[in-house]
Coordinates of C-alpha atoms in Angstrom, one line a residue:
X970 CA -32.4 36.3 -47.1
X971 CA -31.6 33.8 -50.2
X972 CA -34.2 32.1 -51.3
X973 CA -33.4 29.3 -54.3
X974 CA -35.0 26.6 -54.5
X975 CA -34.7 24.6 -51.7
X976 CA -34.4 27.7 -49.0
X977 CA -36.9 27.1 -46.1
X978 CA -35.2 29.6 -43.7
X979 CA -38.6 31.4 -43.5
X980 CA -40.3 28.5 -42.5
X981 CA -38.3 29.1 -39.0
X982 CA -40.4 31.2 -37.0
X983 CA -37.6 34.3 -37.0
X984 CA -38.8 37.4 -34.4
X985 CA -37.3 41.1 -34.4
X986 CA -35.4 42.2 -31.6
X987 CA -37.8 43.5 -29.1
X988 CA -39.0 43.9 -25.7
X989 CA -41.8 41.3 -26.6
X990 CA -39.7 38.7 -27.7
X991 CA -37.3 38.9 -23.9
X992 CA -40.2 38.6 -22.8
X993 CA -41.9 35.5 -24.1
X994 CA -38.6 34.1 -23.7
X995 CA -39.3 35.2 -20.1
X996 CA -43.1 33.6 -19.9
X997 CA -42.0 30.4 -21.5
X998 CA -38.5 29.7 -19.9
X999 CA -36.9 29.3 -23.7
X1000 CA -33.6 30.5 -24.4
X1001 CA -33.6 32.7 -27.4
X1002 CA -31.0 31.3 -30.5
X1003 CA -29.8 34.6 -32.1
X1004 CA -29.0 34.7 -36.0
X1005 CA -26.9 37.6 -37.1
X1006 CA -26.5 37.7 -40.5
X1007 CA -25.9 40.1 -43.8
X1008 CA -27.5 40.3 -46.9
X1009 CA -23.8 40.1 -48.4
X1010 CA -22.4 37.4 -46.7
X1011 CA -21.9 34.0 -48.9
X1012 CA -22.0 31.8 -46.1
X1013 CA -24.9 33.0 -43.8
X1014 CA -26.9 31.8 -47.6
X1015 CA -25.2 28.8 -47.7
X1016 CA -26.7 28.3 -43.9
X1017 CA -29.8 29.5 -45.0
X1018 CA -29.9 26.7 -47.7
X1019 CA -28.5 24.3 -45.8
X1020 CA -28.7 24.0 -42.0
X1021 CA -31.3 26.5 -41.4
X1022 CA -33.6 24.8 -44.2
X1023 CA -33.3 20.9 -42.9
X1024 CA -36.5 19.8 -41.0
X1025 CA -34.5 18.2 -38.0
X1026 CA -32.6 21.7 -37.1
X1027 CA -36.0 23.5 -37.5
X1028 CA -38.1 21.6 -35.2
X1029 CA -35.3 21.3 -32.3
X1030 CA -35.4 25.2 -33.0
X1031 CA -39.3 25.5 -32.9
X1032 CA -39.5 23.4 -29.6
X1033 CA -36.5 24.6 -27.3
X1034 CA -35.7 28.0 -28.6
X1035 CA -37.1 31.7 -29.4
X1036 CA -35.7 32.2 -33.2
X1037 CA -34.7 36.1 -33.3
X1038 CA -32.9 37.3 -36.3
X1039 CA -30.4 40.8 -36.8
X1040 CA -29.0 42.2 -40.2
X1041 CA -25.7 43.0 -38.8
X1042 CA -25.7 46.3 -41.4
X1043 CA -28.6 47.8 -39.7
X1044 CA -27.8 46.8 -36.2
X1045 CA -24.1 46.7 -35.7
X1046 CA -24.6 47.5 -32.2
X1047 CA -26.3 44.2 -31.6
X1048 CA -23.2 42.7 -33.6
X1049 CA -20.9 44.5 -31.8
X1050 CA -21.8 42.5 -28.7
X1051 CA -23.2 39.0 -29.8
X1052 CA -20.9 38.1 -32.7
X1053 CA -18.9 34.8 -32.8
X1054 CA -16.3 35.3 -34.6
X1055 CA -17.6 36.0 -37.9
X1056 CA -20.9 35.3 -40.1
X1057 CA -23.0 34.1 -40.2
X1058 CA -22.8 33.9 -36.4
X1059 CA -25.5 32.3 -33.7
X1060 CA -25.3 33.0 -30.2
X1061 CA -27.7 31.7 -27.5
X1062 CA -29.1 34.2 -24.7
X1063 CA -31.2 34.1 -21.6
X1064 CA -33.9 36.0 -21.3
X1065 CA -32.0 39.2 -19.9
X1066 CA -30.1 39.3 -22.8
X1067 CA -26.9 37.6 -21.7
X1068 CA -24.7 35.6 -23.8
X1069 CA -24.5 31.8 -22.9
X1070 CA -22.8 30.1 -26.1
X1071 CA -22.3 30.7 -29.5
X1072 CA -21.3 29.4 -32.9
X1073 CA -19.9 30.3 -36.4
X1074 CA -21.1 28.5 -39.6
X1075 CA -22.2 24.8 -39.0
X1076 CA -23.8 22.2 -41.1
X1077 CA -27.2 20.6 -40.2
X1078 CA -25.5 17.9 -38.4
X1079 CA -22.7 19.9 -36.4
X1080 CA -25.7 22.5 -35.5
X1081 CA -28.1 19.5 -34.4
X1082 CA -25.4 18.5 -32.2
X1083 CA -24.3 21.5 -30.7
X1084 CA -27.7 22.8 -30.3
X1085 CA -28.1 19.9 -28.3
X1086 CA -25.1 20.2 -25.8
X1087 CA -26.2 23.7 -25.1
X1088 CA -29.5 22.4 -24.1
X1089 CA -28.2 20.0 -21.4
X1090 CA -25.8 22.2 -20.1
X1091 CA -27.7 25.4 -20.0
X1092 CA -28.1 25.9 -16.2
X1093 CA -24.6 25.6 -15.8
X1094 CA -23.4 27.6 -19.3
X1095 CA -26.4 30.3 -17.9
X1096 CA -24.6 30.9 -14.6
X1097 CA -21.3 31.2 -16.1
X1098 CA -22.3 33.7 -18.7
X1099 CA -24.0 35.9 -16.0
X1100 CA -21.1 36.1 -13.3
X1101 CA -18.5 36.7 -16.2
X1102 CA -21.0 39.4 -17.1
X1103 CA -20.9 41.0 -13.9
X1104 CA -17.2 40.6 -13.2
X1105 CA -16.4 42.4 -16.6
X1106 CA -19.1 45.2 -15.6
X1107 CA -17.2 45.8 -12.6
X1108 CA -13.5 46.4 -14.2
X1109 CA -15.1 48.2 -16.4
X1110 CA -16.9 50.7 -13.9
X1111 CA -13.6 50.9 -11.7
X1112 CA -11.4 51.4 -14.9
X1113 CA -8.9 54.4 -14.2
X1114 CA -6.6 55.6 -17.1
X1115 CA -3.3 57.7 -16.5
X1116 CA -2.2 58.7 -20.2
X1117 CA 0.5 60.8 -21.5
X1118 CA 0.8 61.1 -25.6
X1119 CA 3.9 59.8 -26.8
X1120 CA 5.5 59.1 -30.0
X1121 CA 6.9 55.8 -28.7
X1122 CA 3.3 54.4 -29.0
X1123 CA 2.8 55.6 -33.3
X1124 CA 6.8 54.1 -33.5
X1125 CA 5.7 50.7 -32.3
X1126 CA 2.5 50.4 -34.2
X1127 CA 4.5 51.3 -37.2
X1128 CA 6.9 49.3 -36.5
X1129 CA 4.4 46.2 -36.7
X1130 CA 2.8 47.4 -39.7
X1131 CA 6.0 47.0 -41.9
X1132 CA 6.9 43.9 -40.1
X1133 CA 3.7 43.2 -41.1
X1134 CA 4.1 43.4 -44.8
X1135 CA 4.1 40.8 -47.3
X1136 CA 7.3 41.8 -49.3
X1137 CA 6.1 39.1 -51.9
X1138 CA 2.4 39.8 -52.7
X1139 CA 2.0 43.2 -50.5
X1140 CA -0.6 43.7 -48.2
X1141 CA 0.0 42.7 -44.9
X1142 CA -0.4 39.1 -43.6
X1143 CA -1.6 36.1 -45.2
X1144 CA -4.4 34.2 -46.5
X1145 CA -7.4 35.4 -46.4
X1146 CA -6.2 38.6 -47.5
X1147 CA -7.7 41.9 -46.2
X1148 CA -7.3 45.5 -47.7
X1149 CA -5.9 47.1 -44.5
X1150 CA -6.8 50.8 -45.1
X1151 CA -6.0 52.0 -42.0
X1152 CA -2.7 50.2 -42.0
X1153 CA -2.0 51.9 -45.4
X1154 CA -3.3 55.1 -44.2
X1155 CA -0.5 55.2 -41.6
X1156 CA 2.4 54.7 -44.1
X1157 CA 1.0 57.5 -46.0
X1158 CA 1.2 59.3 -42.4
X1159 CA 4.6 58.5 -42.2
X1160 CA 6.0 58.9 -45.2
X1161 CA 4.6 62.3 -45.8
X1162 CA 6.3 63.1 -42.1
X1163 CA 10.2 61.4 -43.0
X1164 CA 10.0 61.4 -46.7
X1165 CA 11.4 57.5 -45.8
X1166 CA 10.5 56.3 -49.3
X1167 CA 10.3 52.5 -48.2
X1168 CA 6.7 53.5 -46.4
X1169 CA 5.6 54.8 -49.7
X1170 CA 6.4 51.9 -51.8
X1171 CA 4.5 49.6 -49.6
X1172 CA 1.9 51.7 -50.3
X1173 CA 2.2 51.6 -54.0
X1174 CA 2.8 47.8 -54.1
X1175 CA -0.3 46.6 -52.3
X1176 CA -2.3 49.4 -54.2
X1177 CA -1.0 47.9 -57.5
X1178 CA -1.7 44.1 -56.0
X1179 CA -4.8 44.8 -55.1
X1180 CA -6.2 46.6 -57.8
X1181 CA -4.7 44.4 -60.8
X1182 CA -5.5 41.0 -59.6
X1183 CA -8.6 39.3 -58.9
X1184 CA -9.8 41.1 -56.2
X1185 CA -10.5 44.1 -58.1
X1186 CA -13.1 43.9 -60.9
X1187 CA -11.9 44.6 -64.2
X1188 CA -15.0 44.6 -66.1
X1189 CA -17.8 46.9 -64.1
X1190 CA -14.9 47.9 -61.7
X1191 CA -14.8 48.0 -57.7
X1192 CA -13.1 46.4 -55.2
X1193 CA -14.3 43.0 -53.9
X1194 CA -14.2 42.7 -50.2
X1195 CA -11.5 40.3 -49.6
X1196 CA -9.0 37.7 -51.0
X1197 CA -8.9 33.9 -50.3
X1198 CA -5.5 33.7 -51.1
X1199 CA -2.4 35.4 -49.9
X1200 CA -1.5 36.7 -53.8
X1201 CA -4.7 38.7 -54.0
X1202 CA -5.8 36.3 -57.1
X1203 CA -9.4 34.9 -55.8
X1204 CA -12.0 36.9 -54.0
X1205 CA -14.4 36.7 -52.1
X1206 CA -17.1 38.2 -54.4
X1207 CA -19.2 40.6 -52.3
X1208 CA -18.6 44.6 -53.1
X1209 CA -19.3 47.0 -49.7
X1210 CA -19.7 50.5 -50.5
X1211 CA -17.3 51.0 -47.1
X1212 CA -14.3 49.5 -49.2
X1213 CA -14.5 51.0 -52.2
X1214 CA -14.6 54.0 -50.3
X1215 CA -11.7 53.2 -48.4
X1216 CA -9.5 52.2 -51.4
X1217 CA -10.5 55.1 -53.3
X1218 CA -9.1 57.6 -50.2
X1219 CA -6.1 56.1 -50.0
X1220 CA -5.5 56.1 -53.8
X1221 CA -6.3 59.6 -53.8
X1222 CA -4.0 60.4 -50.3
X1223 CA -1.6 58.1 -52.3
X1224 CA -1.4 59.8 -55.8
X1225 CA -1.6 63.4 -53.6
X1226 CA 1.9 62.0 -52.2
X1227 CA 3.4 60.7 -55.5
X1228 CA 1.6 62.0 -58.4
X1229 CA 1.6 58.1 -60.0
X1230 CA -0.3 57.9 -62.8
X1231 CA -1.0 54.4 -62.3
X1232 CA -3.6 55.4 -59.6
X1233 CA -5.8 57.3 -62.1
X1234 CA -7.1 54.5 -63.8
X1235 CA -8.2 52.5 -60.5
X1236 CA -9.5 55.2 -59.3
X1237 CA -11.6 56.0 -62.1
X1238 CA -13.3 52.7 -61.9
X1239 CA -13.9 52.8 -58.2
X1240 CA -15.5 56.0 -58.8
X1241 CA -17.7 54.9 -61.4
X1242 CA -18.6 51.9 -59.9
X1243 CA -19.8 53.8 -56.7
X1244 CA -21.9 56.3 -58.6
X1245 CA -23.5 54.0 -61.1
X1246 CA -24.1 50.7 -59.3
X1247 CA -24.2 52.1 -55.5
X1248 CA -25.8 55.1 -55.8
X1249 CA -29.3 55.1 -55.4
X1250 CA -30.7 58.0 -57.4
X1251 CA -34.1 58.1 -54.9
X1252 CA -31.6 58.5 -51.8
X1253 CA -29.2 60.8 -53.1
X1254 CA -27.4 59.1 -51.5
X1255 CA -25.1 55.0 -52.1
X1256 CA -26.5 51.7 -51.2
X1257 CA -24.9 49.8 -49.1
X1258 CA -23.3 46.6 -50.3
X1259 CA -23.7 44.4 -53.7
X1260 CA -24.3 40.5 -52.8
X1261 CA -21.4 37.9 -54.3
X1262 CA -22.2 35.7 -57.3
X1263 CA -18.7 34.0 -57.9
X1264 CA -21.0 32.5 -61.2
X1265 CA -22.0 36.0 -62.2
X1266 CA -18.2 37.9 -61.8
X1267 CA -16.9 34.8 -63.8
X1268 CA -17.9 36.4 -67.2
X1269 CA -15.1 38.0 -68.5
X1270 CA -17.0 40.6 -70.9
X1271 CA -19.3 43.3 -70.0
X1272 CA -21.6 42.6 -72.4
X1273 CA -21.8 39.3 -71.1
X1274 CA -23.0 40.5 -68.0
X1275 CA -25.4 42.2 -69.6
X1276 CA -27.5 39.4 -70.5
X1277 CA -27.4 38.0 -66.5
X1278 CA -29.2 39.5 -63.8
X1279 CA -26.9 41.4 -61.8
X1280 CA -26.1 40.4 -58.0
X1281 CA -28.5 42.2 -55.7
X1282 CA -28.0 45.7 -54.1
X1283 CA -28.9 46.4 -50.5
X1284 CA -30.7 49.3 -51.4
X1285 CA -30.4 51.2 -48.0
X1286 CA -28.7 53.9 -47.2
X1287 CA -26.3 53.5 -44.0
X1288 CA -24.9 56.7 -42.7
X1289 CA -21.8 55.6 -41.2
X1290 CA -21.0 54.5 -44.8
X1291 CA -22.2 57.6 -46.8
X1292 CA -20.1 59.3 -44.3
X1293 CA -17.1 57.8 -45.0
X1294 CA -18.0 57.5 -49.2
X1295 CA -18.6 61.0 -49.5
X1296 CA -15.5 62.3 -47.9
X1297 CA -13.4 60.0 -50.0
X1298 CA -15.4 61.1 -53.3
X1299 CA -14.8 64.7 -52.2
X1300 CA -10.8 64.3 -51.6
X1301 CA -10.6 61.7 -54.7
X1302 CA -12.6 64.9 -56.9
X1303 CA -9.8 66.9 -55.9
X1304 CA -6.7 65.4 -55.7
X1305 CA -7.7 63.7 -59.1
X1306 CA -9.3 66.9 -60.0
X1307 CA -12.8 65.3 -60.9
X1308 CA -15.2 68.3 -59.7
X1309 CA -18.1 66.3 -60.2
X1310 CA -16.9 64.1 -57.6
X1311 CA -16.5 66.8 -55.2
X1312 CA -20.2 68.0 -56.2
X1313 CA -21.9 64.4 -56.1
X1314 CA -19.9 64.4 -52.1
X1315 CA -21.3 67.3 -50.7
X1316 CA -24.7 66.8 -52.8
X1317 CA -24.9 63.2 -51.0
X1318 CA -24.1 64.2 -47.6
X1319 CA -27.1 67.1 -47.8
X1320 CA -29.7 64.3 -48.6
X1321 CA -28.1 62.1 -45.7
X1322 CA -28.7 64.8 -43.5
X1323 CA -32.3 65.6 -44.5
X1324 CA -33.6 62.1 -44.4
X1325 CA -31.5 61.1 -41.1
X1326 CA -31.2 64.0 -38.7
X1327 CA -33.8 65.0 -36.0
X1328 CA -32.9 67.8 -33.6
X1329 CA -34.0 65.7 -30.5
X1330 CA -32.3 62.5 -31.5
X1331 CA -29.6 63.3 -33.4
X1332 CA -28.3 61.2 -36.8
X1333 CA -30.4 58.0 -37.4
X1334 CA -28.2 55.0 -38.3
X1335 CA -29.8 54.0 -41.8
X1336 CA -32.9 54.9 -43.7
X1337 CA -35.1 52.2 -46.3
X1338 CA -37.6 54.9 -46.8
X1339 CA -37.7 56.3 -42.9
X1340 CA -34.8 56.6 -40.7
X1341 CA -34.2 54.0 -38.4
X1342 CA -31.8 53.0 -35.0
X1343 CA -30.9 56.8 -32.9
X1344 CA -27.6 56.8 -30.9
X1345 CA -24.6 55.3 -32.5
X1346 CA -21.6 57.1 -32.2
X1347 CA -20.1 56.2 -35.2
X1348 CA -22.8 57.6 -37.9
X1349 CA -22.2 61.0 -36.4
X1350 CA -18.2 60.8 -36.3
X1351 CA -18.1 59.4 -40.0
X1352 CA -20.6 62.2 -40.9
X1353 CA -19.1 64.8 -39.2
X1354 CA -15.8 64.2 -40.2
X1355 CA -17.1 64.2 -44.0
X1356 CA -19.1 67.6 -43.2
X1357 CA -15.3 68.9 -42.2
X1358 CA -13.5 67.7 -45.4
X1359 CA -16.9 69.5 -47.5
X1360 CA -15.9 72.7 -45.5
X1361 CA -12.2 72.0 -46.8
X1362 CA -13.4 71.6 -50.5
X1363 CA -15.9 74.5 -51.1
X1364 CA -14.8 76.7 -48.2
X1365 CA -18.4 76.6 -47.1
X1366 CA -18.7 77.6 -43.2
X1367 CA -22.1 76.3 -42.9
X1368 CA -20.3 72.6 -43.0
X1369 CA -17.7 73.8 -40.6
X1370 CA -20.3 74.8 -38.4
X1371 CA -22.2 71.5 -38.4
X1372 CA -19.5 69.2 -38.4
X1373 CA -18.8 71.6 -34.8
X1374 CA -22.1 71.3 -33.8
X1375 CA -22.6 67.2 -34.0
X1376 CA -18.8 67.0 -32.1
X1377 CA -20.1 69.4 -29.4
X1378 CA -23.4 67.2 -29.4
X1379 CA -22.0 63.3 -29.1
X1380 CA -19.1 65.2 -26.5
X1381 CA -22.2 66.0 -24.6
X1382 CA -24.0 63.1 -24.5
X1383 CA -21.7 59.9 -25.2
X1384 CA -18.3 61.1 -23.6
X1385 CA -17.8 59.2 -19.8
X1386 CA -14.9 61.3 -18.6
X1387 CA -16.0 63.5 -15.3
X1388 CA -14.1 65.5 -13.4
X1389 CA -13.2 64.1 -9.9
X1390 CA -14.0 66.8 -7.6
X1391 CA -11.8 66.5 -4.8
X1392 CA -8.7 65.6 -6.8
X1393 CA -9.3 67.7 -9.8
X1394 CA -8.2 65.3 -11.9
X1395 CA -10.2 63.5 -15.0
X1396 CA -11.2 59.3 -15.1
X1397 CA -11.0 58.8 -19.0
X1398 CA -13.3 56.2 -20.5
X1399 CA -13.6 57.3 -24.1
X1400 CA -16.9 58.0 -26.4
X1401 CA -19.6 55.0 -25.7
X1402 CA -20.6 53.1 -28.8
X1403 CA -24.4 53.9 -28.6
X1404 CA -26.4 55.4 -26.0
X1405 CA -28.3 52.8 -23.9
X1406 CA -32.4 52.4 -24.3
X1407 CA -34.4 52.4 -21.3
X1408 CA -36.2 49.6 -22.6
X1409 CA -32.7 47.5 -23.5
X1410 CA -33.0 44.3 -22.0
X1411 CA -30.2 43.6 -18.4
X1412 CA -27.8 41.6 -20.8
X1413 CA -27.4 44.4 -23.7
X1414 CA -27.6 47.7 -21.0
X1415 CA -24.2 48.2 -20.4
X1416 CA -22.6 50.1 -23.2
X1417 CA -19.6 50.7 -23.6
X1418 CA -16.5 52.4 -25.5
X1419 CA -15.3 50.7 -29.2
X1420 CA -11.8 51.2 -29.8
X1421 CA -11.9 51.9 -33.3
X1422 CA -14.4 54.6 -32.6
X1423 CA -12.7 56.3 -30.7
X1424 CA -9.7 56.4 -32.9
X1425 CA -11.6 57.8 -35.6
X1426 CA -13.2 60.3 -33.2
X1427 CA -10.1 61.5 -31.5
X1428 CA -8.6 62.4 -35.1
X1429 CA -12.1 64.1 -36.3
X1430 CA -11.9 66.1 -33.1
X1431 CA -8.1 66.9 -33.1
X1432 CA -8.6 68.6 -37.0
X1433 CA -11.8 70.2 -36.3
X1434 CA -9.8 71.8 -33.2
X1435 CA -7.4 73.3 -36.0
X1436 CA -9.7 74.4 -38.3
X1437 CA -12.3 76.2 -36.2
X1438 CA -11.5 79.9 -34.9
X1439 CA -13.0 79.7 -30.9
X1440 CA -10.4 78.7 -28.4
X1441 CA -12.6 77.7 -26.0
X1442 CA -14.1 74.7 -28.7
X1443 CA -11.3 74.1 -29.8
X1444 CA -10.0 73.5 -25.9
X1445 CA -12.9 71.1 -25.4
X1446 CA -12.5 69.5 -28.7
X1447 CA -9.1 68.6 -27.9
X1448 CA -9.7 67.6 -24.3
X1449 CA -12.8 65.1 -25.9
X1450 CA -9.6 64.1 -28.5
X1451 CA -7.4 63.3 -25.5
X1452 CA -10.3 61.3 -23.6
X1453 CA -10.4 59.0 -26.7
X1454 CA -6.4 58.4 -27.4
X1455 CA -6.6 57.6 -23.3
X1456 CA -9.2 55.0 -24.1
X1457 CA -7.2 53.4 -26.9
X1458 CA -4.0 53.7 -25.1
X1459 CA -5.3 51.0 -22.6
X1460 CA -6.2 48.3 -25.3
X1461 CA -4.2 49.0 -28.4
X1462 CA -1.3 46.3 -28.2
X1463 CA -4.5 43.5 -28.0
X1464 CA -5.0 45.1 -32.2
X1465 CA -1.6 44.5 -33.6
X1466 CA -1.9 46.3 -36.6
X1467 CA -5.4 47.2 -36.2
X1468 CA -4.2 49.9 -34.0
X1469 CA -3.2 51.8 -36.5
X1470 CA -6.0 54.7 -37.0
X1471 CA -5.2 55.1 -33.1
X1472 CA -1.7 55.9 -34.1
X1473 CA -2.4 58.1 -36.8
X1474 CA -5.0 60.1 -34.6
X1475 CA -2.1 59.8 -31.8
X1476 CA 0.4 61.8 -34.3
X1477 CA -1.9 64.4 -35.4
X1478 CA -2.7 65.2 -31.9
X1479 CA 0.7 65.3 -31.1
X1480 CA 1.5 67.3 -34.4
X1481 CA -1.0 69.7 -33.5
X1482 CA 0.3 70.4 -30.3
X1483 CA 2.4 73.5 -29.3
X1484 CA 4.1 72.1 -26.3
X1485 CA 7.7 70.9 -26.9
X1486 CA 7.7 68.2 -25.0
X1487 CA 5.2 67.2 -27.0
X1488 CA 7.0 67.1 -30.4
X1489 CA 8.6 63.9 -32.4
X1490 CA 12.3 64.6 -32.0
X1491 CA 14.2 66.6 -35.0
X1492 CA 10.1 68.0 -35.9
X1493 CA 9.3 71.6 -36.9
X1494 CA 6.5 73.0 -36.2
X1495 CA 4.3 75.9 -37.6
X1496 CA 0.8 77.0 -38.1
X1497 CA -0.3 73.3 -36.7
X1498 CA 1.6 71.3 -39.0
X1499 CA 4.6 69.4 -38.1
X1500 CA 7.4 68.3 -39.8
X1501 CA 11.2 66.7 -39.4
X1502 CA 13.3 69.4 -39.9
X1503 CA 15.1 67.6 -42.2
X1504 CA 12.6 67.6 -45.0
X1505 CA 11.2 70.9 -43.8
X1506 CA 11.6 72.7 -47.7
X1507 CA 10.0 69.3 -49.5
X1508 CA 7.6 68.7 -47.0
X1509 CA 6.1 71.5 -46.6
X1510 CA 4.7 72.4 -50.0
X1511 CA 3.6 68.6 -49.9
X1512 CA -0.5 68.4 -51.1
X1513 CA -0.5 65.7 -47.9
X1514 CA -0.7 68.3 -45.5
X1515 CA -3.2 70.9 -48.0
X1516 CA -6.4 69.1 -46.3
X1517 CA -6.0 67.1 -42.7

């Protein structure tokens, strides 16, 4: 929490999220007012300073609600479910946990008054929330999915990603401006698969936007999380280790494809940045986010810098992150052929591992000194799929083995599909996001498949199933890869171009098949790889296709 002068957020009575606090919202017939919030995010301080520090929004809180705050970095399940919209966010539950109303950003004033409304309409709001609740519960239960890969699905989605494109500033959209890895990703995807040269020079141009304007620090390097403005020129100043992750995978999958030496020098300072600011020595492992000071990123010198204190590090190691940073360190050290980078990768995903997995439980979520939050899918795809691309690098089978054994262990206990016995067919629902608690409160029980989740797992499962030796795993590897494309298949025009790591897992399943029918039109296929026939010779030697 930020606390200048002024600050009185602590003065509100804040609990954890527990069984004890449903329950005295139980006993005393209060709603709860949940607070998600990061230790990054700009405006959940300015709410802290502002509308959660003024006396009249503090007492209406003390005498009508149960105060309950959530980082969102160290509970993104609870985000996952609750957020408004944003953050800071603040949503209002009953005491089983359901969602009756909730809010973005407001001043004192705005907040007063809102808080208010909710207050007199809270019977009626209440039952709403509850039969919605039910009704979604219900579709979701009954939810039957017939799917059949096709290429049709990765056309359209790349279709709208270079509709998408800003021709002008690159990147895709308009202000605020977002780094769209996964968007970018995809060109890569498809360029490497037509050798269409207009998918690569998007890629080049919003690499080259992004990283020479003022979204990228020049001075201690890193990317900062997003732009304001549709020309890239004025960020928003907070640095997440997850994005300089991302942009240093793509400009190592991005120099891999062209060999542009204008990708060495941003990379270089990504790099740096990670492993001298991020990392936390202690951990072995990076910290997960650097707090915005618009003040502080002003000064134009490093040695001006120097004489400030820098903006505070969340010093806590996530593992969804360090997943994701330590695979993109290890392909950066060698398409850019940094061995160091490979070594501080592998080194870092060995300490995760230590500090975060218990056999019984499986990969914690984030560790401060213990480990912390069991069950989310996502830590142990990100993981595993880093343990895969360490097994690519050294040609060590003991990470080839584990990144098999966490698949075979979230297949086990987070995939839904069963087989239907009379029919002998298979109802598809994807990987669930978390595995429910048997203490989780009515409201926050039902959990259920993310779409992005399962993208990402459906391609980690689809190139472990290439690059492991047992049919039979790799038979249930790809059948658990199918389960999640079927999941996104039923949701991914409602993503626009946020559907795009569901296409790229879509083609690489689809590459990876053996079936014709199966195959893009005009592809060749051999030894798992695919490619259009017509840039069979250039393709095929192409670094792209070295490492999935």
């Amino acid at each position: 929490m930020d606390m200048d002068a002024g600050n009185r957020v602590l003065q509100v009575p804040w609990r954890q999220w527990s069984n004890d606090t449903f329950e005295e919202a139980r006993t005393t017939r209060r709603p709860i007012l949940l607070s998600i919030s990061a230790v990054w995010c700009h405006w959940c301080h300015v709410m802290d300073r502002t509308t959660f520090s003024n006396e009249n929004v503090i007492a209406t809180i003390e005498e009508n609600f149960i105060p309950m705050r959530v980082n969102t970095d160290t509970r993104p399940d609870i985000n996952a479910q609750y957020n408004m919209g944003g953050w800071p966010s603040v949503a209002i539950l009953d005491h089983e946990a359901h969602a009756i109303a909730g809010t973005t950003y407001l001043p004192p004033d705005r907040m007063l008054s809102w808080l208010n409304q909710v207050l007199a309409e809270y019977d009626r709001l209440a039952k709403r929330a509850r039969d919605i609740q039910s009704s979604r519960s219900i579709r979701w239960a009954r939810k039957q999915l017939s799917f059949d890969p096709s290429w049709d699905t990765y056309s359209s989605i790349l279709k709208k990603v270079v509709a998408a494109y800003d021709r002008e500033h690159g990147g895709f959209g308009g202000a605020p401006k977002f780094p769209m890895f996964d968007a970018l990703d995809l060109l890569l995807h498809a360029y490497a698969s037509s050798g269409n040269r207009a998918y690569i020079e998007i890629v080049r141009n919003t690499l080259a936007a992004m990283t020479t304007r003022g979204t990228f620090d020049h001075v201690e390097g890193g990317l900062f999380r997003y732009s304001t403005t549709r020309d890239w020129s004025i960020p928003h100043y907070e640095k997440m280790l997850l994005d300089n992750a991302s942009l240093l995978l793509i400009l190592a999958k991005a120099y891999e494809s062209t060999g542009d030496n204008s990708l060495i020098a941003p990379a270089n300072s990504t790099a740096e940045y990670m492993n001298s600011v991020l990392f936390v020595p202690e951990f072995g492992a990076w910290a997960g986010s650097q707090d915005a000071d618009e003040n502080y990123y002003a000064l134009a010198a490093r040695d001006e810098r120097k004489k400030r204190v820098p903006p505070r590090i969340d010093r806590v190691l996530y593992v969804d992150w360090n997943g994701r940073a330590s695979a993109a360190m290890i392909r950066a050290g060698r398409a850019f052929e940094k061995p160091q980078w490979v070594s501080i990768g592998v080194n870092a995903l060995a300490e995760v591992f230590d500090k975060c997995f218990h056999f019984s439980t499986g990969l914690a979520h984030f560790y401060d000194g213990a480990p912390h939050v069991w069950g989310l899918a996502h830590d142990t795809i990100s993981y595993g799929a880093a343990c895969l691309r360490a097994f690519h690098a050294t040609g060590d089978m003991m990470w080839l083995e584990r990144s098999q054994k966490l698949a075979h262990r979230l297949i086990a206990t987070h995939n839904t599909a069963f087989r239907n016995g009379e029919q002998g067919e298979y109802v598809v629902e994807g990987l669930l996001t978390r595995l429910p608690a048997s203490d989780d409160p009515p409201g926050f029980a039902r959990t259920q498949p993310d779409f992005h989740e399962n993208a990402y797992a459906a391609l980690w499962f689809t190139r472990l199933a290439q690059a492991i030796p047992s049919m039979d795993s790799r038979g249930r590897l790809r059948l658990a890869a199918h389960s999640s494309l079927a999941f996104c298949h039923s949701s991914h025009e409602l993503f626009d171009i946020l559907a795009s790591p569901y296409a790229l897992a879509l083609a690489e399943y689809l590459e990876s098949s053996t079936t014709a029918h199966q195959r893009q039109p005009d592809v060749e296929c051999e030894g798992g790889v695919c490619r259009p026939s017509e840039h069979a010779d250039s393709v095929r030697s192409h670094p792209y296709w070295a490492e999935p």
